[in-house]
Short mmCIF file of C-alpha atoms in Angstrom, two decimals:
data_model
loop_
_atom_site.label_atom_id
_atom_site.label_comp_id
_atom_site.label_asym_id
_atom_site.label_seq_id
_atom_site.Cartn_x
_atom_site.Cartn_y
_atom_site.Cartn_z
CA ILE D 1 7.70 -41.45 10.84
CA LEU D 2 7.17 -37.52 10.09
CA GLY D 3 4.25 -37.48 11.48
CA ILE D 4 6.26 -39.00 14.81
CA LEU D 5 9.16 -36.20 14.34
CA ILE D 6 7.03 -33.13 14.08
CA SER D 7 4.55 -34.18 17.25
CA TYR D 8 7.86 -35.20 19.20
CA ILE D 9 9.27 -31.68 18.48
CA ILE D 10 6.18 -29.76 19.72
CA VAL D 11 5.69 -32.12 22.74
CA ILE D 12 9.02 -31.78 23.64
CA LEU D 13 9.34 -27.33 22.41
CA LEU D 14 5.82 -26.65 24.61
CA ASN D 15 6.71 -29.36 27.64
CA TYR D 16 3.53 -31.39 26.82
CA THR D 17 5.71 -34.42 28.07
CA TYR D 18 2.22 -35.77 29.14
CA LEU D 19 1.58 -36.47 25.36
CA ILE D 20 4.38 -38.47 24.51
CA PRO D 21 2.61 -41.86 24.60
CA LEU D 22 0.08 -40.52 21.73
CA GLN D 23 3.33 -40.19 19.62
CA LEU D 24 3.05 -43.63 18.63
CA LEU D 25 -0.23 -43.07 17.09
CA SER D 26 1.79 -40.23 14.96
CA TRP D 27 -0.47 -38.94 12.38
CA ILE D 28 -3.58 -39.38 15.05
CA SER D 29 -2.02 -37.39 17.56
CA LEU D 30 -0.69 -34.47 15.66
CA PRO D 31 -4.07 -32.85 15.29
CA TYR D 32 -4.59 -33.66 18.67
CA ILE D 33 -1.31 -32.15 20.04
CA LEU D 34 -2.12 -29.06 17.98
CA SER D 35 -5.04 -28.66 19.58
CA GLN D 36 -3.53 -28.38 23.14
CA VAL D 37 -1.18 -25.71 22.31
CA GLU D 38 -2.78 -22.29 24.07
CA LEU D 39 -1.14 -19.08 23.22
CA PRO D 40 -2.28 -16.05 24.97
CA SER D 41 -4.02 -13.42 23.46
CA LEU D 42 -1.63 -10.56 22.62
CA ASP D 43 -4.54 -7.84 22.48
CA LEU D 44 -2.29 -4.79 21.10
CA GLU D 45 -5.50 -2.42 21.51
CA GLY D 46 -6.22 -0.37 24.34
CA ILE D 47 -3.61 0.71 27.02
CA CYS D 48 -0.12 -1.23 26.93
CA PHE D 49 1.54 -1.64 30.29
CA GLY D 50 4.72 -3.46 29.70
CA LYS D 51 6.36 -6.38 28.05
CA ILE D 52 5.35 -10.10 28.83
CA GLU D 53 8.73 -12.40 28.81
CA ALA D 54 6.87 -15.49 30.47
CA VAL D 55 3.27 -16.87 31.13
CA LEU D 56 2.39 -19.60 33.72
CA LYS D 57 1.14 -22.69 31.87
CA LYS D 58 0.09 -26.05 33.34
CA THR D 59 2.34 -28.77 32.91
CA HIS D 60 2.21 -32.68 34.11
CA LEU D 61 5.86 -33.90 33.92
CA SER D 62 9.18 -32.28 34.23
CA PHE D 63 12.60 -33.54 32.75
CA HIS D 64 14.52 -30.94 34.67
CA ARG D 65 16.93 -31.97 37.40
CA ILE D 66 15.46 -30.64 40.10
CA ARG D 67 11.77 -32.29 40.41
CA THR D 68 9.19 -30.44 42.51
CA ASN D 69 4.98 -31.34 42.90
CA SER D 70 4.52 -28.03 40.96
CA MET D 71 2.06 -28.35 38.28
CA TYR D 72 2.84 -24.99 36.63
CA LYS D 73 5.75 -23.90 34.61
CA TRP D 74 6.99 -20.37 33.20
CA SER D 75 7.05 -20.66 29.38
CA PRO D 76 8.87 -17.94 27.46
CA LEU D 77 6.80 -15.69 25.45
CA ASN D 78 7.84 -12.12 24.03
CA GLY D 79 4.90 -9.91 23.51
CA LYS D 80 2.92 -6.52 24.69
CA TYR D 81 0.72 -6.53 27.53
CA CYS D 82 -2.26 -4.35 26.94
CA ILE D 83 -5.83 -4.48 28.08
CA ASN D 84 -8.84 -2.89 26.27
CA ILE D 85 -10.33 -1.01 29.19
CA ASN D 86 -13.34 0.23 27.11
CA ASP D 87 -14.52 -3.55 26.10
CA ASN D 88 -16.22 -4.20 29.56
CA LYS D 89 -19.21 -1.76 30.40
CA ASN D 90 -18.45 -1.69 34.07
CA PHE D 91 -14.75 -2.07 34.61
CA ASN D 92 -13.67 -1.60 38.04
CA MET D 93 -9.72 -2.27 38.63
CA ILE D 94 -7.59 -1.68 41.75
CA ILE D 95 -4.01 -1.19 42.10
CA LEU D 96 -2.02 -2.85 44.91
CA GLY D 97 1.76 -2.58 45.63
CA THR D 98 4.18 -1.67 48.24
CA SER D 99 5.32 1.77 48.93
CA GLY D 100 7.10 3.04 46.02
CA SER D 101 6.43 0.63 43.56
CA GLY D 102 4.71 2.58 41.42
CA LYS D 103 0.72 2.61 41.94
CA SER D 104 -0.04 6.22 41.15
CA PHE D 105 2.05 6.57 38.26
CA LEU D 106 0.36 3.37 36.87
CA ALA D 107 -2.74 4.89 37.85
CA LYS D 108 -1.90 8.50 35.90
CA LYS D 109 -0.90 6.82 33.17
CA ILE D 110 -4.34 4.81 33.01
CA LEU D 111 -6.41 7.74 32.92
CA GLU D 112 -4.09 9.93 30.56
CA VAL D 113 -4.05 7.02 27.82
CA GLY D 114 -7.61 5.58 28.56
CA LYS D 115 -10.83 7.92 28.07
CA LEU D 116 -13.02 6.89 30.64
CA ASN D 117 -15.07 8.28 33.40
CA TYR D 118 -13.21 7.92 36.65
CA THR D 119 -13.32 9.05 40.35
CA ILE D 120 -10.65 9.80 42.39
CA PHE D 121 -10.18 9.89 46.18
CA ASP D 122 -6.94 11.85 45.90
CA VAL D 123 -5.79 12.22 49.96
CA HIS D 124 -2.52 12.93 49.69
CA GLY D 125 -2.98 15.41 46.33
CA GLU D 126 -0.74 13.00 43.98
CA TYR D 127 -3.15 13.82 40.96
CA ASP D 128 -2.64 16.61 39.28
CA ILE D 129 -3.86 15.88 35.98
CA GLU D 130 -5.12 18.41 33.20
CA GLY D 131 -8.92 18.71 32.49
CA ILE D 132 -10.46 17.54 35.82
CA LYS D 133 -12.77 18.40 37.75
CA ARG D 134 -11.44 18.59 41.53
CA LEU D 135 -13.37 18.92 44.72
CA ASP D 136 -11.74 20.00 47.73
CA ALA D 137 -12.76 17.73 50.18
CA SER D 138 -11.48 19.89 52.91
CA LYS D 139 -13.59 22.69 52.27
CA ILE D 140 -16.55 20.31 52.11
CA SER D 141 -18.00 19.31 55.57
CA ILE D 142 -21.26 17.02 56.66
CA ASN D 143 -22.76 17.59 59.89
CA PRO D 144 -23.70 14.45 60.95
CA LEU D 145 -26.08 16.03 63.48
CA SER D 146 -27.79 18.03 60.78
CA LEU D 147 -31.76 16.47 60.35
CA LEU D 148 -31.74 16.55 56.58
CA GLY D 149 -35.50 16.71 56.54
CA GLN D 150 -35.77 13.58 58.87
CA SER D 151 -37.33 13.82 62.40
CA PRO D 152 -34.85 13.94 65.32
CA ARG D 153 -35.09 10.33 66.18
CA GLU D 154 -34.69 9.29 62.25
CA ARG D 155 -31.61 11.24 62.22
CA SER D 156 -30.43 9.83 65.48
CA LEU D 157 -30.96 5.97 65.05
CA GLU D 158 -29.28 6.59 61.66
CA VAL D 159 -26.10 8.08 62.54
CA ALA D 160 -26.03 5.37 65.71
CA TYR D 161 -26.30 2.69 63.09
CA VAL D 162 -23.41 4.23 61.08
CA LEU D 163 -21.14 4.34 64.21
CA LYS D 164 -22.30 0.52 64.96
CA SER D 165 -21.09 -0.18 61.54
CA LEU D 166 -17.96 1.75 61.53
CA PHE D 167 -17.04 0.19 65.26
CA ASN D 168 -18.28 -3.04 64.82
CA LEU D 169 -20.71 -2.46 68.26
CA GLY D 170 -23.22 -4.40 69.68
CA ASN D 171 -26.70 -3.37 69.71
CA ILE D 172 -27.34 0.83 70.19
#
């Protein structure tokens, strides 16, 4: 009876209602039910971005008043959201968001906290980070018509190919 009670509490609390038939097996089902519990890893090393309030988990049945065909539900979880960028050898990142949502702020914080090698293409002059080597692109110019050690024919074909690629042109 104790096994049924324990497994019932776990199944209801974690919303693994699809495992209710296993409760009849009580002590046999308890190890299986416990093995199905998946908690996200809360790695507190690295750069912490914010607080985790809930995680999206797969579920099979719902005992709520509103029934949907959704196979997922939000499960409460409290913790910090951190990633360790140094764990990966080739870590690439993109930050997306609407205007004013804090993309530049987040990027600056990542660069300040993490000891990373990085390249920023700062078109608007938003990144004033201490100790960085800055190249002013307005003072660096590339003449697309300079030969760069190639024959005029080779260079013209190269420029034509670049223009073809940029503007999605046909054969040139």
